[in-house]
Amino acid sequence: MSTDPTSGQGSAAAAADPGETQHTESLYRPLPAPAWTLAAIAAGSLVILGTYLWVLTSQPATLGQDLGHTTLGVMLGYLTGAALIAAGTLPRIPRSVYALMPVAIALNIVVGQVVGTLTPIPLYLDSLGTVVIGVIAGPAAGALTGILSNVIWGVTINPTVIAFTAGAAFIGAAAGWAARSGAFRALWWAVLAGAVAGVPAGALGAPVAAYLFGGGLGVGTGGAVATLQAAGLEMLHATFAQSVVSDIADKAIIFALAFAVLWALPRRMRGRFPFTAHSFRRTSPRTR
């Protein structure tokens, strides 16, 4: 029996049972997404954007003072948007990625809880798992990992992080977009992509941090906000400055670490996730 030299599978694929090969490939390739998934993602993004603009423009004085209807309304807006995005991304993700998500989520929570809330470093480092998933499996998988990380973290340990779910979803998607553009073919491009992604990520979280929680949540970020306020900046401006600067550095470091993880993966494992082809030059079947 002759083999197709363009299949990329070599003689091993020819010897394998066709049904088994198709089943294996279906585990690693993105699933055909129904049309409604894009509508759900768009609706979730609009809900988050509307909530963000409402907080930014109205600057409600009662936010963060108690669990009144204003604070709960903001939390509900972000969670509803995140839930819609999660519903839209779930059918678009290869089934094999689900096995990696628990590890990525645990990594996010452990590192984020230690660095973001217990150390004086004005960083978070709570999205490494999210970014790695986005790089190897695409924007949808990255966004869903970010959403699940914050919801699980919030329900189990720290409820305040739930309000930052929108930013977590954005970073996961941004990692996938950056990988698709080839940013993870070189370390410096990955670092630059992370720094660029940190600007909107910081802007997304700043109003929530300012009006719900009175500035930074962690020891380091809270101290940075207090220092900026002492220098004369009002709460929102101080939080914006801290969030954007911290997120630029934070995401640059995270993207660099994700680059190292990606390039440390065995070639065989990388080959299981077709999306990683955006980060590596294609090789012939003989060199795989």
GROMACS .gro file of C-alpha atoms in nm:
model
  288
    1MET     CA    1   0.000   0.000   0.000
    2SER     CA    2   0.138   0.342  -0.089
    3THR     CA    3   0.140   0.628   0.156
    4ASP     CA    4   0.059   0.988   0.087
    5PRO     CA    5   0.387   1.180   0.122
    6THR     CA    6   0.198   1.498   0.201
    7SER     CA    7   0.011   1.356   0.496
    8GLY     CA    8   0.287   1.435   0.746
    9GLN     CA    9   0.232   1.100   0.916
   10GLY     CA   10   0.486   0.875   0.741
   11SER     CA   11   0.467   0.497   0.739
   12ALA     CA   12   0.340   0.483   1.098
   13ALA     CA   13   0.018   0.651   0.999
   14ALA     CA   14  -0.018   0.418   0.702
   15ALA     CA   15   0.007   0.119   0.931
   16ALA     CA   16  -0.237   0.258   1.182
   17ASP     CA   17  -0.607   0.185   1.162
   18PRO     CA   18  -0.780   0.475   0.980
   19GLY     CA   19  -1.053   0.498   1.241
   20GLU     CA   20  -0.798   0.512   1.521
   21THR     CA   21  -0.597   0.779   1.341
   22GLN     CA   22  -0.904   0.994   1.284
   23HIS     CA   23  -1.007   0.956   1.648
   24THR     CA   24  -0.659   1.057   1.768
   25GLU     CA   25  -0.648   1.360   1.540
   26SER     CA   26  -0.994   1.469   1.659
   27LEU     CA   27  -0.861   1.489   2.014
   28TYR     CA   28  -0.602   1.750   1.923
   29ARG     CA   29  -0.767   1.957   1.653
   30PRO     CA   30  -1.015   2.238   1.726
   31LEU     CA   31  -1.375   2.123   1.708
   32PRO     CA   32  -1.608   2.261   1.440
   33ALA     CA   33  -1.776   2.547   1.625
   34PRO     CA   34  -2.148   2.616   1.587
   35ALA     CA   35  -2.240   2.965   1.470
   36TRP     CA   36  -2.393   3.055   1.804
   37THR     CA   37  -2.055   3.038   1.979
   38LEU     CA   38  -1.938   3.360   1.813
   39ALA     CA   39  -2.263   3.528   1.918
   40ALA     CA   40  -2.208   3.417   2.279
   41ILE     CA   41  -1.850   3.546   2.280
   42ALA     CA   42  -1.959   3.878   2.129
   43ALA     CA   43  -2.245   3.911   2.378
   44GLY     CA   44  -2.016   3.838   2.671
   45SER     CA   45  -1.762   4.093   2.549
   46LEU     CA   46  -2.034   4.357   2.516
   47VAL     CA   47  -2.163   4.287   2.868
   48ILE     CA   48  -1.811   4.322   3.010
   49LEU     CA   49  -1.745   4.637   2.809
   50GLY     CA   50  -2.075   4.789   2.921
   51THR     CA   51  -2.002   4.712   3.287
   52TYR     CA   52  -1.652   4.852   3.254
   53LEU     CA   53  -1.772   5.176   3.094
   54TRP     CA   54  -2.043   5.215   3.356
   55VAL     CA   55  -1.792   5.186   3.641
   56LEU     CA   56  -1.548   5.417   3.463
   57THR     CA   57  -1.799   5.691   3.382
   58SER     CA   58  -2.028   5.683   3.685
   59GLN     CA   59  -1.761   5.615   3.949
   60PRO     CA   60  -2.026   5.503   4.201
   61ALA     CA   61  -1.929   5.614   4.550
   62THR     CA   62  -2.090   5.312   4.716
   63LEU     CA   63  -1.871   5.056   4.539
   64GLY     CA   64  -1.664   4.849   4.777
   65GLN     CA   65  -1.825   4.995   5.090
   66ASP     CA   66  -2.061   4.706   5.136
   67LEU     CA   67  -2.232   4.430   4.945
   68GLY     CA   68  -2.506   4.661   4.824
   69HIS     CA   69  -2.683   4.645   4.490
   70THR     CA   70  -2.419   4.857   4.316
   71THR     CA   71  -2.127   4.635   4.408
   72LEU     CA   72  -2.321   4.319   4.339
   73GLY     CA   73  -2.435   4.463   4.005
   74VAL     CA   74  -2.076   4.515   3.895
   75MET     CA   75  -1.976   4.166   4.005
   76LEU     CA   76  -2.278   4.020   3.826
   77GLY     CA   77  -2.195   4.211   3.507
   78TYR     CA   78  -1.841   4.077   3.490
   79LEU     CA   79  -1.946   3.724   3.582
   80THR     CA   80  -2.229   3.721   3.327
   81GLY     CA   81  -1.992   3.837   3.055
   82ALA     CA   82  -1.735   3.578   3.154
   83ALA     CA   83  -1.999   3.302   3.158
   84LEU     CA   84  -2.112   3.393   2.806
   85ILE     CA   85  -1.753   3.392   2.680
   86ALA     CA   86  -1.692   3.056   2.847
   87ALA     CA   87  -2.004   2.911   2.685
   88GLY     CA   88  -1.887   3.035   2.347
   89THR     CA   89  -1.530   2.912   2.378
   90LEU     CA   90  -1.600   2.567   2.522
   91PRO     CA   91  -1.719   2.405   2.195
   92ARG     CA   92  -1.420   2.550   2.007
   93ILE     CA   93  -1.149   2.376   2.210
   94PRO     CA   94  -0.977   2.042   2.129
   95ARG     CA   95  -1.074   1.777   2.381
   96SER     CA   96  -0.712   1.701   2.462
   97VAL     CA   97  -0.670   2.046   2.614
   98TYR     CA   98  -0.915   1.965   2.892
   99ALA     CA   99  -0.657   1.731   3.047
  100LEU     CA  100  -0.405   2.017   3.072
  101MET     CA  101  -0.642   2.278   3.213
  102PRO     CA  102  -0.647   2.151   3.576
  103VAL     CA  103  -0.267   2.174   3.592
  104ALA     CA  104  -0.271   2.523   3.441
  105ILE     CA  105  -0.545   2.639   3.678
  106ALA     CA  106  -0.365   2.500   3.983
  107LEU     CA  107  -0.045   2.675   3.874
  108ASN     CA  108  -0.229   3.006   3.835
  109ILE     CA  109  -0.389   2.983   4.176
  110VAL     CA  110  -0.082   2.873   4.373
  111VAL     CA  111   0.157   3.126   4.218
  112GLY     CA  112  -0.100   3.406   4.219
  113GLN     CA  113  -0.196   3.349   4.581
  114VAL     CA  114   0.166   3.350   4.697
  115VAL     CA  115   0.310   3.628   4.479
  116GLY     CA  116   0.005   3.846   4.432
  117THR     CA  117  -0.129   3.857   4.785
  118LEU     CA  118   0.149   3.755   5.023
  119THR     CA  119   0.469   3.917   4.892
  120PRO     CA  120   0.572   4.284   4.864
  121ILE     CA  121   0.637   4.242   4.490
  122PRO     CA  122   0.390   4.462   4.292
  123LEU     CA  123   0.324   4.179   4.046
  124TYR     CA  124   0.072   3.895   4.016
  125LEU     CA  125   0.225   3.615   3.804
  126ASP     CA  126  -0.114   3.444   3.823
  127SER     CA  127  -0.161   3.379   3.452
  128LEU     CA  128   0.131   3.156   3.350
  129GLY     CA  129  -0.092   2.852   3.309
  130THR     CA  130  -0.345   3.057   3.115
  131VAL     CA  131  -0.082   3.191   2.876
  132VAL     CA  132   0.074   2.849   2.819
  133ILE     CA  133  -0.265   2.703   2.726
  134GLY     CA  134  -0.334   2.998   2.495
  135VAL     CA  135   0.001   2.950   2.321
  136ILE     CA  136  -0.035   2.576   2.260
  137ALA     CA  137  -0.410   2.558   2.196
  138GLY     CA  138  -0.532   2.900   2.083
  139PRO     CA  139  -0.724   3.206   2.205
  140ALA     CA  140  -1.045   3.021   2.296
  141ALA     CA  141  -0.864   2.770   2.518
  142GLY     CA  142  -0.660   3.048   2.680
  143ALA     CA  143  -0.968   3.259   2.753
  144LEU     CA  144  -1.156   2.965   2.905
  145THR     CA  145  -0.857   2.873   3.124
  146GLY     CA  146  -0.839   3.230   3.254
  147ILE     CA  147  -1.209   3.235   3.334
  148LEU     CA  148  -1.208   2.900   3.511
  149SER     CA  149  -0.895   2.993   3.708
  150ASN     CA  150  -1.047   3.307   3.854
  151VAL     CA  151  -1.385   3.150   3.927
  152ILE     CA  152  -1.234   2.846   4.101
  153TRP     CA  153  -0.982   3.063   4.285
  154GLY     CA  154  -1.258   3.298   4.394
  155VAL     CA  155  -1.493   3.025   4.511
  156THR     CA  156  -1.228   2.834   4.704
  157ILE     CA  157  -0.981   3.089   4.842
  158ASN     CA  158  -1.012   3.456   4.748
  159PRO     CA  159  -1.353   3.586   4.633
  160THR     CA  160  -1.209   3.922   4.524
  161VAL     CA  161  -1.035   3.774   4.219
  162ILE     CA  162  -1.372   3.692   4.059
  163ALA     CA  163  -1.410   4.061   3.974
  164PHE     CA  164  -1.096   4.038   3.758
  165THR     CA  165  -1.220   3.748   3.546
  166ALA     CA  166  -1.254   3.966   3.236
  167GLY     CA  167  -0.885   4.052   3.244
  168ALA     CA  168  -0.792   3.687   3.294
  169ALA     CA  169  -0.996   3.590   2.987
  170PHE     CA  170  -0.836   3.866   2.782
  171ILE     CA  171  -0.482   3.757   2.868
  172GLY     CA  172  -0.554   3.399   2.766
  173ALA     CA  173  -0.699   3.515   2.435
  174ALA     CA  174  -0.414   3.762   2.382
  175ALA     CA  175  -0.159   3.483   2.430
  176GLY     CA  176  -0.329   3.284   2.157
  177TRP     CA  177  -0.344   3.585   1.924
  178ALA     CA  178   0.024   3.657   1.986
  179ALA     CA  179   0.119   3.295   1.917
  180ARG     CA  180  -0.086   3.293   1.597
  181SER     CA  181   0.106   3.601   1.479
  182GLY     CA  182   0.438   3.421   1.538
  183ALA     CA  183   0.540   3.616   1.848
  184PHE     CA  184   0.658   3.299   2.024
  185ARG     CA  185   0.917   3.217   1.761
  186ALA     CA  186   1.164   3.448   1.938
  187LEU     CA  187   1.200   3.539   2.305
  188TRP     CA  188   1.209   3.914   2.254
  189TRP     CA  189   0.895   3.912   2.042
  190ALA     CA  190   0.721   3.715   2.315
  191VAL     CA  191   0.833   3.965   2.580
  192LEU     CA  192   0.716   4.256   2.365
  193ALA     CA  193   0.380   4.088   2.303
  194GLY     CA  194   0.337   4.038   2.677
  195ALA     CA  195   0.419   4.401   2.751
  196VAL     CA  196   0.168   4.519   2.490
  197ALA     CA  197  -0.101   4.285   2.626
  198GLY     CA  198  -0.036   4.422   2.974
  199VAL     CA  199  -0.168   4.767   2.883
  200PRO     CA  200  -0.533   4.672   2.819
  201ALA     CA  201  -0.515   4.409   3.092
  202GLY     CA  202  -0.416   4.673   3.345
  203ALA     CA  203  -0.679   4.915   3.217
  204LEU     CA  204  -0.949   4.648   3.250
  205GLY     CA  205  -0.870   4.581   3.614
  206ALA     CA  206  -0.797   4.935   3.735
  207PRO     CA  207  -1.156   5.065   3.781
  208VAL     CA  208  -1.257   4.746   3.958
  209ALA     CA  209  -0.957   4.764   4.191
  210ALA     CA  210  -1.016   5.133   4.260
  211TYR     CA  211  -1.389   5.138   4.324
  212LEU     CA  212  -1.454   4.789   4.457
  213PHE     CA  213  -1.144   4.738   4.666
  214GLY     CA  214  -0.989   5.079   4.722
  215GLY     CA  215  -0.673   5.017   4.517
  216GLY     CA  216  -0.439   4.721   4.484
  217LEU     CA  217  -0.540   4.399   4.655
  218GLY     CA  218  -0.200   4.249   4.735
  219VAL     CA  219   0.070   4.367   4.970
  220GLY     CA  220   0.290   4.491   4.685
  221THR     CA  221   0.019   4.641   4.461
  222GLY     CA  222  -0.162   4.800   4.753
  223GLY     CA  223   0.162   4.957   4.871
  224ALA     CA  224   0.231   5.095   4.522
  225VAL     CA  225  -0.116   5.254   4.507
  226ALA     CA  226  -0.071   5.406   4.853
  227THR     CA  227   0.266   5.552   4.749
  228LEU     CA  228   0.116   5.710   4.438
  229GLN     CA  229  -0.169   5.854   4.641
  230ALA     CA  230   0.079   6.001   4.885
  231ALA     CA  231   0.249   6.164   4.586
  232GLY     CA  232  -0.075   6.344   4.504
  233LEU     CA  233  -0.269   6.116   4.268
  234GLU     CA  234  -0.634   6.046   4.342
  235MET     CA  235  -0.749   5.686   4.382
  236LEU     CA  236  -0.849   5.604   4.023
  237HIS     CA  237  -0.540   5.765   3.867
  238ALA     CA  238  -0.311   5.598   4.120
  239THR     CA  239  -0.470   5.261   4.059
  240PHE     CA  240  -0.455   5.305   3.681
  241ALA     CA  241  -0.085   5.393   3.698
  242GLN     CA  242  -0.006   5.100   3.925
  243SER     CA  243  -0.217   4.852   3.728
  244VAL     CA  244  -0.078   4.940   3.386
  245VAL     CA  245   0.286   4.952   3.496
  246SER     CA  246   0.254   4.632   3.701
  247ASP     CA  247   0.069   4.452   3.424
  248ILE     CA  248   0.322   4.549   3.158
  249ALA     CA  249   0.604   4.401   3.366
  250ASP     CA  250   0.394   4.109   3.485
  251LYS     CA  251   0.278   3.999   3.140
  252ALA     CA  252   0.622   4.049   2.986
  253ILE     CA  253   0.764   3.810   3.246
  254ILE     CA  254   0.475   3.565   3.204
  255PHE     CA  255   0.509   3.557   2.825
  256ALA     CA  256   0.884   3.500   2.861
  257LEU     CA  257   0.823   3.208   3.098
  258ALA     CA  258   0.559   3.067   2.862
  259PHE     CA  259   0.813   3.091   2.579
  260ALA     CA  260   1.056   2.884   2.786
  261VAL     CA  261   0.787   2.626   2.866
  262LEU     CA  262   0.683   2.601   2.501
  263TRP     CA  263   1.034   2.548   2.372
  264ALA     CA  264   1.111   2.298   2.649
  265LEU     CA  265   0.823   2.072   2.544
  266PRO     CA  266   0.927   1.754   2.363
  267ARG     CA  267   0.872   1.775   1.988
  268ARG     CA  268   0.634   1.481   1.999
  269MET     CA  269   0.411   1.657   2.253
  270ARG     CA  270   0.415   1.980   2.056
  271GLY     CA  271   0.308   1.785   1.751
  272ARG     CA  272  -0.009   1.680   1.930
  273PHE     CA  273  -0.130   2.039   1.933
  274PRO     CA  274  -0.154   2.177   1.577
  275PHE     CA  275  -0.174   2.536   1.706
  276THR     CA  276   0.193   2.520   1.810
  277ALA     CA  277   0.284   2.521   1.441
  278HIS     CA  278   0.245   2.899   1.457
  279SER     CA  279   0.543   2.913   1.693
  280PHE     CA  280   0.778   2.677   1.508
  281ARG     CA  281   0.899   2.646   1.154
  282ARG     CA  282   0.749   2.345   0.989
  283THR     CA  283   0.974   2.039   0.965
  284SER     CA  284   0.963   1.738   0.741
  285PRO     CA  285   0.812   1.414   0.874
  286ARG     CA  286   1.163   1.259   0.898
  287THR     CA  287   1.277   1.515   1.157
  288ARG     CA  288   0.976   1.494   1.386
   0.00000   0.00000   0.00000
